[in-house]
Amino acid sequence: NAGVTQTPKFRVLKTGQSMTLLCAQDMNHEYMYWYRQDPGMGLRLIHYSVGEGTTAKGEVPDGYNVSRLKKQNFLLGLESAAPSQTSVYFCASNRGLDGYTFGSGTRLTVV
Amino acid sequence: KQEVTQIPAALSVPEGENLVLNCSFTDSAIYNLQWFRQDPGKGLTSLLLIQSSQREQTSGRLNASLDKSSGRSTLYIAASQPGDSATYLCAVTGSARQLTFGSGTQLTVLP
């Protein structure tokens, strides 16, 4: 029972490079989320999805794009990485109003 | 905007002690409240989920209470152990169906 799987676990990017973070869940959850965690700022919602083919902006969406082409996958894209996007990124999923299940995180450094 | 506050920010106790972590939130219109544990460099592990209609939930040595009207929750840990050392995060699902986190309490249990 894998739960929520994030890839990659670590990545170093140069400023201006692009990348995609992948989140996969095997629990048939409708809702999926991307958070970033920064020291002193806690966890903040970037984007979320309430079902396949839908996406919505969270608290800090600028500089990120997302896609939910398949129910089990939620992709987070950085088109032109900036040092301010250095963070730990967490994906989560749930059925809507039940508890959240989180992935183990992706540690991203932009130099 | 929902705000979640956790007090204290850090706590150090000797092994075997019972302890209480506090969480408060500004908007009482919540669907549920969830307590998580985060070990250094790791993801979030769900500990307890309390629905808005419930007063408390228990799991092993953990007991979480919810007083929605006053905007407060407590996490009680009985007979603490060094393995309980971690950061404990409180989060609420508000009217926008989004999870808002507190900044956490860093717990150290001394052998």
mmCIF file with all atom_site columns, C-alpha atoms in Angstrom:
data_model
loop_
_atom_site.group_PDB
_atom_site.id
_atom_site.type_symbol
_atom_site.label_atom_id
_atom_site.label_alt_id
_atom_site.label_comp_id
_atom_site.label_asym_id
_atom_site.label_entity_id
_atom_site.label_seq_id
_atom_site.pdbx_PDB_ins_code
_atom_site.Cartn_x
_atom_site.Cartn_y
_atom_site.Cartn_z
_atom_site.occupancy
_atom_site.B_iso_or_equiv
_atom_site.pdbx_formal_charge
_atom_site.auth_seq_id
_atom_site.auth_comp_id
_atom_site.auth_asym_id
_atom_site.auth_atom_id
_atom_site.pdbx_PDB_model_num
ATOM 1   C CA . ASN A 1 1   ? 0.000   0.000  0.000   1.00 0.00 ? 1   ASN A CA 1
ATOM 2   C CA . ALA A 1 2   ? 2.114   2.899  -1.318  1.00 0.00 ? 2   ALA A CA 1
ATOM 3   C CA . GLY A 1 3   ? -0.197  5.817  -0.425  1.00 0.00 ? 3   GLY A CA 1
ATOM 4   C CA . VAL A 1 4   ? 1.238   9.032  -1.866  1.00 0.00 ? 4   VAL A CA 1
ATOM 5   C CA . THR A 1 5   ? 4.506   8.800  -3.784  1.00 0.00 ? 5   THR A CA 1
ATOM 6   C CA . GLN A 1 6   ? 6.578   11.807 -4.815  1.00 0.00 ? 6   GLN A CA 1
ATOM 7   C CA . THR A 1 7   ? 9.405   11.855 -7.341  1.00 0.00 ? 7   THR A CA 1
ATOM 8   C CA . PRO A 1 8   ? 12.122  12.955 -7.305  1.00 0.00 ? 8   PRO A CA 1
ATOM 9   C CA . LYS A 1 9   ? 13.131  13.132 -3.630  1.00 0.00 ? 9   LYS A CA 1
ATOM 10  C CA . PHE A 1 10  ? 15.948  15.618 -4.196  1.00 0.00 ? 10  PHE A CA 1
ATOM 11  C CA . ARG A 1 11  ? 16.831  17.994 -7.018  1.00 0.00 ? 11  ARG A CA 1
ATOM 12  C CA . VAL A 1 12  ? 19.216  20.864 -7.620  1.00 0.00 ? 12  VAL A CA 1
ATOM 13  C CA . LEU A 1 13  ? 18.301  23.317 -10.386 1.00 0.00 ? 13  LEU A CA 1
ATOM 14  C CA . LYS A 1 14  ? 20.024  26.306 -11.853 1.00 0.00 ? 14  LYS A CA 1
ATOM 15  C CA . THR A 1 15  ? 18.104  29.570 -12.011 1.00 0.00 ? 15  THR A CA 1
ATOM 16  C CA . GLY A 1 16  ? 15.946  29.626 -15.122 1.00 0.00 ? 16  GLY A CA 1
ATOM 17  C CA . GLN A 1 17  ? 15.763  25.857 -15.572 1.00 0.00 ? 17  GLN A CA 1
ATOM 18  C CA . SER A 1 18  ? 12.455  24.037 -15.643 1.00 0.00 ? 18  SER A CA 1
ATOM 19  C CA . MET A 1 19  ? 11.309  20.841 -13.990 1.00 0.00 ? 19  MET A CA 1
ATOM 20  C CA . THR A 1 20  ? 8.251   18.817 -13.101 1.00 0.00 ? 20  THR A CA 1
ATOM 21  C CA . LEU A 1 21  ? 7.505   17.190 -9.764  1.00 0.00 ? 21  LEU A CA 1
ATOM 22  C CA . LEU A 1 22  ? 5.316   14.112 -9.906  1.00 0.00 ? 22  LEU A CA 1
ATOM 23  C CA . CYS A 1 23  ? 2.812   13.025 -7.279  1.00 0.00 ? 23  CYS A CA 1
ATOM 24  C CA . ALA A 1 24  ? 1.018   9.683  -7.542  1.00 0.00 ? 24  ALA A CA 1
ATOM 25  C CA . GLN A 1 25  ? -1.618  8.247  -5.193  1.00 0.00 ? 25  GLN A CA 1
ATOM 26  C CA . ASP A 1 26  ? -3.134  4.785  -5.217  1.00 0.00 ? 26  ASP A CA 1
ATOM 27  C CA . MET A 1 27  ? -6.060  5.432  -2.848  1.00 0.00 ? 27  MET A CA 1
ATOM 28  C CA . ASN A 1 28  ? -8.549  6.616  -5.484  1.00 0.00 ? 28  ASN A CA 1
ATOM 29  C CA . HIS A 1 29  ? -8.715  10.012 -3.801  1.00 0.00 ? 29  HIS A CA 1
ATOM 30  C CA . GLU A 1 30  ? -10.549 12.806 -5.591  1.00 0.00 ? 30  GLU A CA 1
ATOM 31  C CA . TYR A 1 31  ? -8.637  15.710 -4.055  1.00 0.00 ? 31  TYR A CA 1
ATOM 32  C CA . MET A 1 32  ? -4.914  16.347 -4.442  1.00 0.00 ? 32  MET A CA 1
ATOM 33  C CA . TYR A 1 33  ? -2.742  19.205 -3.188  1.00 0.00 ? 33  TYR A CA 1
ATOM 34  C CA . TRP A 1 34  ? 0.730   20.683 -3.494  1.00 0.00 ? 34  TRP A CA 1
ATOM 35  C CA . TYR A 1 35  ? 2.290   22.459 -0.492  1.00 0.00 ? 35  TYR A CA 1
ATOM 36  C CA . ARG A 1 36  ? 5.638   24.049 0.108   1.00 0.00 ? 36  ARG A CA 1
ATOM 37  C CA . GLN A 1 37  ? 7.313   24.132 3.504   1.00 0.00 ? 37  GLN A CA 1
ATOM 38  C CA . ASP A 1 38  ? 9.769   26.850 4.414   1.00 0.00 ? 38  ASP A CA 1
ATOM 39  C CA . PRO A 1 39  ? 11.455  27.628 7.748   1.00 0.00 ? 39  PRO A CA 1
ATOM 40  C CA . GLY A 1 40  ? 9.403   30.127 9.708   1.00 0.00 ? 40  GLY A CA 1
ATOM 41  C CA . MET A 1 41  ? 6.574   30.054 7.144   1.00 0.00 ? 41  MET A CA 1
ATOM 42  C CA . GLY A 1 42  ? 5.037   26.662 7.812   1.00 0.00 ? 42  GLY A CA 1
ATOM 43  C CA . LEU A 1 43  ? 3.218   24.756 5.076   1.00 0.00 ? 43  LEU A CA 1
ATOM 44  C CA . ARG A 1 44  ? 1.513   26.823 2.401   1.00 0.00 ? 44  ARG A CA 1
ATOM 45  C CA . LEU A 1 45  ? -0.842  25.622 -0.318  1.00 0.00 ? 45  LEU A CA 1
ATOM 46  C CA . ILE A 1 46  ? 0.397   26.176 -3.875  1.00 0.00 ? 46  ILE A CA 1
ATOM 47  C CA . HIS A 1 47  ? -2.297  24.557 -6.043  1.00 0.00 ? 47  HIS A CA 1
ATOM 48  C CA . TYR A 1 48  ? -4.924  21.905 -5.597  1.00 0.00 ? 48  TYR A CA 1
ATOM 49  C CA . SER A 1 49  ? -7.292  19.746 -7.615  1.00 0.00 ? 49  SER A CA 1
ATOM 50  C CA . VAL A 1 50  ? -10.806 18.558 -6.760  1.00 0.00 ? 50  VAL A CA 1
ATOM 51  C CA . GLY A 1 51  ? -10.876 15.918 -9.469  1.00 0.00 ? 51  GLY A CA 1
ATOM 52  C CA . GLU A 1 52  ? -9.412  14.709 -12.734 1.00 0.00 ? 52  GLU A CA 1
ATOM 53  C CA . GLY A 1 53  ? -9.017  17.552 -15.213 1.00 0.00 ? 53  GLY A CA 1
ATOM 54  C CA . THR A 1 54  ? -9.486  20.308 -12.601 1.00 0.00 ? 54  THR A CA 1
ATOM 55  C CA . THR A 1 55  ? -6.968  22.596 -10.909 1.00 0.00 ? 55  THR A CA 1
ATOM 56  C CA . ALA A 1 56  ? -7.214  25.670 -8.686  1.00 0.00 ? 56  ALA A CA 1
ATOM 57  C CA . LYS A 1 57  ? -4.866  28.207 -7.117  1.00 0.00 ? 57  LYS A CA 1
ATOM 58  C CA . GLY A 1 58  ? -3.920  28.103 -3.483  1.00 0.00 ? 58  GLY A CA 1
ATOM 59  C CA . GLU A 1 59  ? -2.183  30.656 -1.296  1.00 0.00 ? 59  GLU A CA 1
ATOM 60  C CA . VAL A 1 60  ? 1.145   30.905 -3.180  1.00 0.00 ? 60  VAL A CA 1
ATOM 61  C CA . PRO A 1 61  ? 0.572   29.878 -6.849  1.00 0.00 ? 61  PRO A CA 1
ATOM 62  C CA . ASP A 1 62  ? 2.877   32.321 -8.648  1.00 0.00 ? 62  ASP A CA 1
ATOM 63  C CA . GLY A 1 63  ? 5.703   30.687 -10.597 1.00 0.00 ? 63  GLY A CA 1
ATOM 64  C CA . TYR A 1 64  ? 4.052   27.259 -10.619 1.00 0.00 ? 64  TYR A CA 1
ATOM 65  C CA . ASN A 1 65  ? 1.730   25.372 -12.918 1.00 0.00 ? 65  ASN A CA 1
ATOM 66  C CA . VAL A 1 66  ? -0.106  22.112 -12.335 1.00 0.00 ? 66  VAL A CA 1
ATOM 67  C CA . SER A 1 67  ? -1.942  19.454 -14.271 1.00 0.00 ? 67  SER A CA 1
ATOM 68  C CA . ARG A 1 68  ? -4.240  16.571 -13.326 1.00 0.00 ? 68  ARG A CA 1
ATOM 69  C CA . LEU A 1 69  ? -4.687  14.571 -16.508 1.00 0.00 ? 69  LEU A CA 1
ATOM 70  C CA . LYS A 1 70  ? -5.214  11.319 -14.611 1.00 0.00 ? 70  LYS A CA 1
ATOM 71  C CA . LYS A 1 71  ? -7.004  10.936 -11.302 1.00 0.00 ? 71  LYS A CA 1
ATOM 72  C CA . GLN A 1 72  ? -4.037  9.289  -9.629  1.00 0.00 ? 72  GLN A CA 1
ATOM 73  C CA . ASN A 1 73  ? -1.411  11.838 -10.729 1.00 0.00 ? 73  ASN A CA 1
ATOM 74  C CA . PHE A 1 74  ? -0.872  15.504 -9.905  1.00 0.00 ? 74  PHE A CA 1
ATOM 75  C CA . LEU A 1 75  ? 2.067   17.274 -11.542 1.00 0.00 ? 75  LEU A CA 1
ATOM 76  C CA . LEU A 1 76  ? 3.714   20.476 -10.325 1.00 0.00 ? 76  LEU A CA 1
ATOM 77  C CA . GLY A 1 77  ? 5.768   22.409 -12.868 1.00 0.00 ? 77  GLY A CA 1
ATOM 78  C CA . LEU A 1 78  ? 8.328   25.145 -12.497 1.00 0.00 ? 78  LEU A CA 1
ATOM 79  C CA . GLU A 1 79  ? 8.794   26.831 -15.873 1.00 0.00 ? 79  GLU A CA 1
ATOM 80  C CA . SER A 1 80  ? 11.707  29.103 -14.901 1.00 0.00 ? 80  SER A CA 1
ATOM 81  C CA . ALA A 1 81  ? 13.085  28.262 -11.469 1.00 0.00 ? 81  ALA A CA 1
ATOM 82  C CA . ALA A 1 82  ? 14.103  31.048 -9.087  1.00 0.00 ? 82  ALA A CA 1
ATOM 83  C CA . PRO A 1 83  ? 16.116  30.867 -5.843  1.00 0.00 ? 83  PRO A CA 1
ATOM 84  C CA . SER A 1 84  ? 12.929  31.849 -3.961  1.00 0.00 ? 84  SER A CA 1
ATOM 85  C CA . GLN A 1 85  ? 11.495  28.485 -4.993  1.00 0.00 ? 85  GLN A CA 1
ATOM 86  C CA . THR A 1 86  ? 14.084  26.642 -2.935  1.00 0.00 ? 86  THR A CA 1
ATOM 87  C CA . SER A 1 87  ? 11.890  24.681 -0.554  1.00 0.00 ? 87  SER A CA 1
ATOM 88  C CA . VAL A 1 88  ? 10.554  21.303 0.442   1.00 0.00 ? 88  VAL A CA 1
ATOM 89  C CA . TYR A 1 89  ? 7.494   20.380 -1.600  1.00 0.00 ? 89  TYR A CA 1
ATOM 90  C CA . PHE A 1 90  ? 4.803   18.059 -0.287  1.00 0.00 ? 90  PHE A CA 1
ATOM 91  C CA . CYS A 1 91  ? 1.948   16.455 -2.134  1.00 0.00 ? 91  CYS A CA 1
ATOM 92  C CA . ALA A 1 92  ? -1.183  15.315 -0.315  1.00 0.00 ? 92  ALA A CA 1
ATOM 93  C CA . SER A 1 93  ? -4.501  13.710 -1.152  1.00 0.00 ? 93  SER A CA 1
ATOM 94  C CA . ASN A 1 94  ? -7.880  12.975 0.408   1.00 0.00 ? 94  ASN A CA 1
ATOM 95  C CA . ARG A 1 95  ? -11.538 12.304 -0.396  1.00 0.00 ? 95  ARG A CA 1
ATOM 96  C CA . GLY A 1 96  ? -12.579 15.855 0.384   1.00 0.00 ? 96  GLY A CA 1
ATOM 97  C CA . LEU A 1 97  ? -13.419 16.319 4.045   1.00 0.00 ? 97  LEU A CA 1
ATOM 98  C CA . ASP A 1 98  ? -11.549 13.427 5.567   1.00 0.00 ? 98  ASP A CA 1
ATOM 99  C CA . GLY A 1 99  ? -7.958  13.234 6.722   1.00 0.00 ? 99  GLY A CA 1
ATOM 100 C CA . TYR A 1 100 ? -5.057  14.112 4.476   1.00 0.00 ? 100 TYR A CA 1
ATOM 101 C CA . THR A 1 101 ? -2.316  11.659 3.434   1.00 0.00 ? 101 THR A CA 1
ATOM 102 C CA . PHE A 1 102 ? 1.027   13.268 2.647   1.00 0.00 ? 102 PHE A CA 1
ATOM 103 C CA . GLY A 1 103 ? 3.954   12.132 0.540   1.00 0.00 ? 103 GLY A CA 1
ATOM 104 C CA . SER A 1 104 ? 7.509   12.115 1.858   1.00 0.00 ? 104 SER A CA 1
ATOM 105 C CA . GLY A 1 105 ? 8.474   15.336 0.111   1.00 0.00 ? 105 GLY A CA 1
ATOM 106 C CA . THR A 1 106 ? 10.806  16.675 -2.573  1.00 0.00 ? 106 THR A CA 1
ATOM 107 C CA . ARG A 1 107 ? 13.718  18.803 -1.440  1.00 0.00 ? 107 ARG A CA 1
ATOM 108 C CA . LEU A 1 108 ? 14.437  21.355 -4.184  1.00 0.00 ? 108 LEU A CA 1
ATOM 109 C CA . THR A 1 109 ? 17.398  23.720 -4.265  1.00 0.00 ? 109 THR A CA 1
ATOM 110 C CA . VAL A 1 110 ? 17.634  26.447 -6.906  1.00 0.00 ? 110 VAL A CA 1
ATOM 111 C CA . VAL A 1 111 ? 21.100  27.961 -7.282  1.00 0.00 ? 111 VAL A CA 1
ATOM 112 C CA . LYS B 2 1   ? -8.502  34.345 6.748   1.00 0.00 ? 1   LYS B CA 1
ATOM 113 C CA . GLN B 2 2   ? -8.043  31.337 9.011   1.00 0.00 ? 2   GLN B CA 1
ATOM 114 C CA . GLU B 2 3   ? -5.018  31.509 11.285  1.00 0.00 ? 3   GLU B CA 1
ATOM 115 C CA . VAL B 2 4   ? -3.723  28.605 13.341  1.00 0.00 ? 4   VAL B CA 1
ATOM 116 C CA . THR B 2 5   ? -1.425  29.142 16.313  1.00 0.00 ? 5   THR B CA 1
ATOM 117 C CA . GLN B 2 6   ? 0.482   26.517 18.246  1.00 0.00 ? 6   GLN B CA 1
ATOM 118 C CA . ILE B 2 7   ? 1.890   27.051 21.698  1.00 0.00 ? 7   ILE B CA 1
ATOM 119 C CA . PRO B 2 8   ? 4.565   26.417 22.797  1.00 0.00 ? 8   PRO B CA 1
ATOM 120 C CA . ALA B 2 9   ? 6.877   26.587 19.795  1.00 0.00 ? 9   ALA B CA 1
ATOM 121 C CA . ALA B 2 10  ? 9.294   24.233 21.529  1.00 0.00 ? 10  ALA B CA 1
ATOM 122 C CA . LEU B 2 11  ? 9.051   21.951 24.525  1.00 0.00 ? 11  LEU B CA 1
ATOM 123 C CA . SER B 2 12  ? 11.581  19.770 26.300  1.00 0.00 ? 12  SER B CA 1
ATOM 124 C CA . VAL B 2 13  ? 10.467  17.208 28.880  1.00 0.00 ? 13  VAL B CA 1
ATOM 125 C CA . PRO B 2 14  ? 11.981  14.237 30.710  1.00 0.00 ? 14  PRO B CA 1
ATOM 126 C CA . GLU B 2 15  ? 10.949  10.754 29.652  1.00 0.00 ? 15  GLU B CA 1
ATOM 127 C CA . GLY B 2 16  ? 7.775   9.478  31.273  1.00 0.00 ? 16  GLY B CA 1
ATOM 128 C CA . GLU B 2 17  ? 6.138   12.856 31.670  1.00 0.00 ? 17  GLU B CA 1
ATOM 129 C CA . ASN B 2 18  ? 2.608   13.526 30.462  1.00 0.00 ? 18  ASN B CA 1
ATOM 130 C CA . LEU B 2 19  ? 2.345   16.615 28.268  1.00 0.00 ? 19  LEU B CA 1
ATOM 131 C CA . VAL B 2 20  ? -0.125  18.825 26.428  1.00 0.00 ? 20  VAL B CA 1
ATOM 132 C CA . LEU B 2 21  ? 0.341   20.639 23.145  1.00 0.00 ? 21  LEU B CA 1
ATOM 133 C CA . ASN B 2 22  ? -2.003  23.482 22.321  1.00 0.00 ? 22  ASN B CA 1
ATOM 134 C CA . CYS B 2 23  ? -3.556  24.637 19.063  1.00 0.00 ? 23  CYS B CA 1
ATOM 135 C CA . SER B 2 24  ? -5.911  27.552 18.485  1.00 0.00 ? 24  SER B CA 1
ATOM 136 C CA . PHE B 2 25  ? -7.690  28.745 15.354  1.00 0.00 ? 25  PHE B CA 1
ATOM 137 C CA . THR B 2 26  ? -9.433  32.014 14.576  1.00 0.00 ? 26  THR B CA 1
ATOM 138 C CA . ASP B 2 27  ? -12.421 30.845 12.492  1.00 0.00 ? 27  ASP B CA 1
ATOM 139 C CA . SER B 2 28  ? -14.602 28.261 14.201  1.00 0.00 ? 28  SER B CA 1
ATOM 140 C CA . ALA B 2 29  ? -16.323 27.286 10.927  1.00 0.00 ? 29  ALA B CA 1
ATOM 141 C CA . ILE B 2 30  ? -14.200 24.194 10.372  1.00 0.00 ? 30  ILE B CA 1
ATOM 142 C CA . TYR B 2 31  ? -14.945 20.757 8.983   1.00 0.00 ? 31  TYR B CA 1
ATOM 143 C CA . ASN B 2 32  ? -12.242 18.977 10.917  1.00 0.00 ? 32  ASN B CA 1
ATOM 144 C CA . LEU B 2 33  ? -8.895  19.285 12.688  1.00 0.00 ? 33  LEU B CA 1
ATOM 145 C CA . GLN B 2 34  ? -5.925  17.016 12.163  1.00 0.00 ? 34  GLN B CA 1
ATOM 146 C CA . TRP B 2 35  ? -2.752  16.493 14.182  1.00 0.00 ? 35  TRP B CA 1
ATOM 147 C CA . PHE B 2 36  ? 0.401   15.453 12.351  1.00 0.00 ? 36  PHE B CA 1
ATOM 148 C CA . ARG B 2 37  ? 3.875   14.413 13.360  1.00 0.00 ? 37  ARG B CA 1
ATOM 149 C CA . GLN B 2 38  ? 6.947   15.395 11.337  1.00 0.00 ? 38  GLN B CA 1
ATOM 150 C CA . ASP B 2 39  ? 10.392  13.946 11.963  1.00 0.00 ? 39  ASP B CA 1
ATOM 151 C CA . PRO B 2 40  ? 13.426  15.969 10.785  1.00 0.00 ? 40  PRO B CA 1
ATOM 152 C CA . GLY B 2 41  ? 13.810  15.790 7.013   1.00 0.00 ? 41  GLY B CA 1
ATOM 153 C CA . LYS B 2 42  ? 10.726  13.607 6.676   1.00 0.00 ? 42  LYS B CA 1
ATOM 154 C CA . GLY B 2 43  ? 7.128   13.924 5.572   1.00 0.00 ? 43  GLY B CA 1
ATOM 155 C CA . LEU B 2 44  ? 3.996   14.366 7.651   1.00 0.00 ? 44  LEU B CA 1
ATOM 156 C CA . THR B 2 45  ? 2.420   11.439 9.443   1.00 0.00 ? 45  THR B CA 1
ATOM 157 C CA . SER B 2 46  ? -1.226  11.761 10.401  1.00 0.00 ? 46  SER B CA 1
ATOM 158 C CA . LEU B 2 47  ? -1.826  11.092 14.097  1.00 0.00 ? 47  LEU B CA 1
ATOM 159 C CA . LEU B 2 48  ? -5.457  11.949 14.771  1.00 0.00 ? 48  LEU B CA 1
ATOM 160 C CA . LEU B 2 49  ? -8.387  13.419 12.856  1.00 0.00 ? 49  LEU B CA 1
ATOM 161 C CA . ILE B 2 50  ? -11.281 15.033 14.720  1.00 0.00 ? 50  ILE B CA 1
ATOM 162 C CA . GLN B 2 51  ? -14.427 15.882 12.780  1.00 0.00 ? 51  GLN B CA 1
ATOM 163 C CA . SER B 2 52  ? -16.214 19.099 13.734  1.00 0.00 ? 52  SER B CA 1
ATOM 164 C CA . SER B 2 53  ? -19.025 17.129 15.378  1.00 0.00 ? 53  SER B CA 1
ATOM 165 C CA . GLN B 2 54  ? -16.622 15.223 17.633  1.00 0.00 ? 54  GLN B CA 1
ATOM 166 C CA . ARG B 2 55  ? -15.086 16.277 20.943  1.00 0.00 ? 55  ARG B CA 1
ATOM 167 C CA . GLU B 2 56  ? -12.079 13.993 21.065  1.00 0.00 ? 56  GLU B CA 1
ATOM 168 C CA . GLN B 2 57  ? -10.177 11.151 19.454  1.00 0.00 ? 57  GLN B CA 1
ATOM 169 C CA . THR B 2 58  ? -7.763  8.678  20.988  1.00 0.00 ? 58  THR B CA 1
ATOM 170 C CA . SER B 2 59  ? -4.992  6.530  19.577  1.00 0.00 ? 59  SER B CA 1
ATOM 171 C CA . GLY B 2 60  ? -2.764  4.652  21.989  1.00 0.00 ? 60  GLY B CA 1
ATOM 172 C CA . ARG B 2 61  ? -1.006  7.168  24.231  1.00 0.00 ? 61  ARG B CA 1
ATOM 173 C CA . LEU B 2 62  ? -2.393  10.099 22.257  1.00 0.00 ? 62  LEU B CA 1
ATOM 174 C CA . ASN B 2 63  ? -5.625  11.943 22.940  1.00 0.00 ? 63  ASN B CA 1
ATOM 175 C CA . ALA B 2 64  ? -6.788  14.973 21.001  1.00 0.00 ? 64  ALA B CA 1
ATOM 176 C CA . SER B 2 65  ? -9.683  17.180 22.037  1.00 0.00 ? 65  SER B CA 1
ATOM 177 C CA . LEU B 2 66  ? -11.592 19.797 20.088  1.00 0.00 ? 66  LEU B CA 1
ATOM 178 C CA . ASP B 2 67  ? -13.597 22.749 21.359  1.00 0.00 ? 67  ASP B CA 1
ATOM 179 C CA . LYS B 2 68  ? -14.846 24.274 18.141  1.00 0.00 ? 68  LYS B CA 1
ATOM 180 C CA . SER B 2 69  ? -16.764 27.125 19.746  1.00 0.00 ? 69  SER B CA 1
ATOM 181 C CA . SER B 2 70  ? -13.669 28.457 21.495  1.00 0.00 ? 70  SER B CA 1
ATOM 182 C CA . GLY B 2 71  ? -11.340 27.619 18.599  1.00 0.00 ? 71  GLY B CA 1
ATOM 183 C CA . ARG B 2 72  ? -9.063  25.329 20.575  1.00 0.00 ? 72  ARG B CA 1
ATOM 184 C CA . SER B 2 73  ? -7.596  21.846 20.396  1.00 0.00 ? 73  SER B CA 1
ATOM 185 C CA . THR B 2 74  ? -5.157  20.025 22.615  1.00 0.00 ? 74  THR B CA 1
ATOM 186 C CA . LEU B 2 75  ? -2.983  17.003 21.984  1.00 0.00 ? 75  LEU B CA 1
ATOM 187 C CA . TYR B 2 76  ? -2.262  15.023 25.125  1.00 0.00 ? 76  TYR B CA 1
ATOM 188 C CA . ILE B 2 77  ? 0.676   12.616 25.096  1.00 0.00 ? 77  ILE B CA 1
ATOM 189 C CA . ALA B 2 78  ? 0.831   10.189 28.009  1.00 0.00 ? 78  ALA B CA 1
ATOM 190 C CA . ALA B 2 79  ? 4.026   8.691  29.386  1.00 0.00 ? 79  ALA B CA 1
ATOM 191 C CA . SER B 2 80  ? 6.276   10.378 26.846  1.00 0.00 ? 80  SER B CA 1
ATOM 192 C CA . GLN B 2 81  ? 9.192   8.472  25.295  1.00 0.00 ? 81  GLN B CA 1
ATOM 193 C CA . PRO B 2 82  ? 12.339  9.649  23.464  1.00 0.00 ? 82  PRO B CA 1
ATOM 194 C CA . GLY B 2 83  ? 10.797  8.247  20.267  1.00 0.00 ? 83  GLY B CA 1
ATOM 195 C CA . ASP B 2 84  ? 8.051   10.866 20.586  1.00 0.00 ? 84  ASP B CA 1
ATOM 196 C CA . SER B 2 85  ? 10.596  13.584 19.807  1.00 0.00 ? 85  SER B CA 1
ATOM 197 C CA . ALA B 2 86  ? 9.422   15.340 16.640  1.00 0.00 ? 86  ALA B CA 1
ATOM 198 C CA . THR B 2 87  ? 7.562   18.411 15.457  1.00 0.00 ? 87  THR B CA 1
ATOM 199 C CA . TYR B 2 88  ? 3.800   18.237 15.974  1.00 0.00 ? 88  TYR B CA 1
ATOM 200 C CA . LEU B 2 89  ? 1.604   20.147 13.558  1.00 0.00 ? 89  LEU B CA 1
ATOM 201 C CA . CYS B 2 90  ? -2.030  21.086 13.945  1.00 0.00 ? 90  CYS B CA 1
ATOM 202 C CA . ALA B 2 91  ? -4.129  21.812 10.837  1.00 0.00 ? 91  ALA B CA 1
ATOM 203 C CA . VAL B 2 92  ? -7.774  22.702 10.241  1.00 0.00 ? 92  VAL B CA 1
ATOM 204 C CA . THR B 2 93  ? -9.973  22.250 7.190   1.00 0.00 ? 93  THR B CA 1
ATOM 205 C CA . GLY B 2 94  ? -11.946 25.460 6.906   1.00 0.00 ? 94  GLY B CA 1
ATOM 206 C CA . SER B 2 95  ? -14.928 26.685 4.916   1.00 0.00 ? 95  SER B CA 1
ATOM 207 C CA . ALA B 2 96  ? -12.867 26.851 1.731   1.00 0.00 ? 96  ALA B CA 1
ATOM 208 C CA . ARG B 2 97  ? -12.161 23.129 2.198   1.00 0.00 ? 97  ARG B CA 1
ATOM 209 C CA . GLN B 2 98  ? -8.476  23.889 2.402   1.00 0.00 ? 98  GLN B CA 1
ATOM 210 C CA . LEU B 2 99  ? -6.048  22.819 5.106   1.00 0.00 ? 99  LEU B CA 1
ATOM 211 C CA . THR B 2 100 ? -4.440  25.590 7.153   1.00 0.00 ? 100 THR B CA 1
ATOM 212 C CA . PHE B 2 101 ? -1.431  24.656 9.271   1.00 0.00 ? 101 PHE B CA 1
ATOM 213 C CA . GLY B 2 102 ? 0.011   25.978 12.480  1.00 0.00 ? 102 GLY B CA 1
ATOM 214 C CA . SER B 2 103 ? 3.763   26.486 12.665  1.00 0.00 ? 103 SER B CA 1
ATOM 215 C CA . GLY B 2 104 ? 4.233   23.487 14.938  1.00 0.00 ? 104 GLY B CA 1
ATOM 216 C CA . THR B 2 105 ? 5.565   22.536 18.354  1.00 0.00 ? 105 THR B CA 1
ATOM 217 C CA . GLN B 2 106 ? 9.032   20.999 18.412  1.00 0.00 ? 106 GLN B CA 1
ATOM 218 C CA . LEU B 2 107 ? 9.032   18.349 21.147  1.00 0.00 ? 107 LEU B CA 1
ATOM 219 C CA . THR B 2 108 ? 12.153  16.859 22.689  1.00 0.00 ? 108 THR B CA 1
ATOM 220 C CA . VAL B 2 109 ? 11.799  14.001 25.178  1.00 0.00 ? 109 VAL B CA 1
ATOM 221 C CA . LEU B 2 110 ? 14.972  13.516 27.177  1.00 0.00 ? 110 LEU B CA 1
ATOM 222 C CA . PRO B 2 111 ? 16.049  9.997  28.223  1.00 0.00 ? 111 PRO B CA 1
#
